[in-house]
């Protein structure tokens, strides 16, 4: 293994961030895990006693203050910035989604520029920054890391704009702010951005109840627990464990510097497919799973293979991801009812 390094991970107590933390710890690195909630941070630490000496929790409560990450970056060799609001349950999209996403990226990069040891910053963007809802088939096309959604800032924050669309704006304008920062300020580090689509899989971050599941896994559970088939806005997905590997590889591979990667499975999904997997894999599945059908939309593509190749990610199957998550969610439900 390469020399152990000291890495700051933001959003460390969230769904994706916690997997990134674990991937780093497994490889022997030291992690400073930034969270808004020191209680959640402490829960994460308690549940990883084998890594007590490698894992440190810091509280960064406010993205908007430019000094927010100043202490958190002290002494680290690299940063993985995962934190960003991901919820569709909003009342003011600009205040709750767009502004904090941009402020978070700027605050992290500003702080990193003051710490000369930082050589690279990896940023979790999203396929939401790529998707163009007006791009229609035919002809068949493939989204790549070259593409950007066409939303303007004004459209993203307009009061009539839905939270789903505002979230797409939040990811686009936060990522653009990162590329602009590097271009204008020429810091001593380079950046890598990752654009995953829907991310599913088992959880390793501290949550008390299934009701607190992150946005994407909540959709899987809605199907498995018989609520409803949600609308599949895109047929693209990635397993959270594969995405965590991509984050860590993006941090350490010299040739990844300055690039944007779409990290996505070559398999496509629909919530109808989730339903079929639950029916097939779980004895109770047929009785409980949500009603209805939903075909996989196979009319267009997303190139996740470039990232697979360049970052050395071997994508898991959708069946494995759904099975692992539903198994875990069932256990949580059982424990909640006891
Ligand atoms: N899940 C997906 O399907 C998916 C797909 C593509 C991209 N992404 C991106 O992946 C990242 C993590 O999302 P996730 O799925 O892991 O969701 P999550 O579990 O909701 O995690 C979001 C994380 O961001 C932090 N955060 C949110 N709003 C914040 C704010 N205003 N100030 C400071 N921290 C804030 C949260 O901090 P606390 O833990 O302190 O609350 C949490 O750790 C986000 O950048 C999201 O856009 C997610």
PDB file of C-alpha atoms in Angstrom, residues 218 220-228 278 284 288-290 326 333:
ATOM      1  CA  UNK A 218     -35.794   5.773   0.399  1.00  0.00           C
ATOM      2  CA  UNK A 220     -35.867   1.446  -3.021  1.00  0.00           C
ATOM      3  CA  UNK A 221     -37.505   0.961   0.357  1.00  0.00           C
ATOM      4  CA  UNK A 222     -40.766   2.500  -0.923  1.00  0.00           C
ATOM      5  CA  UNK A 223     -40.889  -0.291  -3.525  1.00  0.00           C
ATOM      6  CA  UNK A 224     -39.827  -3.133  -1.238  1.00  0.00           C
ATOM      7  CA  UNK A 225     -42.158  -2.106   1.593  1.00  0.00           C
ATOM      8  CA  UNK A 226     -45.155  -1.862  -0.741  1.00  0.00           C
ATOM      9  CA  UNK A 227     -45.706   1.890  -0.799  1.00  0.00           C
ATOM     10  CA  UNK A 228     -45.480   2.746  -4.504  1.00  0.00           C
ATOM     11  CA  UNK A 278     -37.547  -8.253  -4.420  1.00  0.00           C
ATOM     12  CA  UNK A 284     -42.264 -12.331   1.490  1.00  0.00           C
ATOM     13  CA  UNK A 288     -45.611  -7.029   0.167  1.00  0.00           C
ATOM     14  CA  UNK A 289     -43.896  -5.301  -2.749  1.00  0.00           C
ATOM     15  CA  UNK A 290     -45.438  -2.225  -4.436  1.00  0.00           C
ATOM     16  CA  UNK A 326     -33.282  -4.621   1.301  1.00  0.00           C
ATOM     17  CA  UNK A 333     -37.545  -2.520  10.409  1.00  0.00           C
TER      18      UNK A 333
END
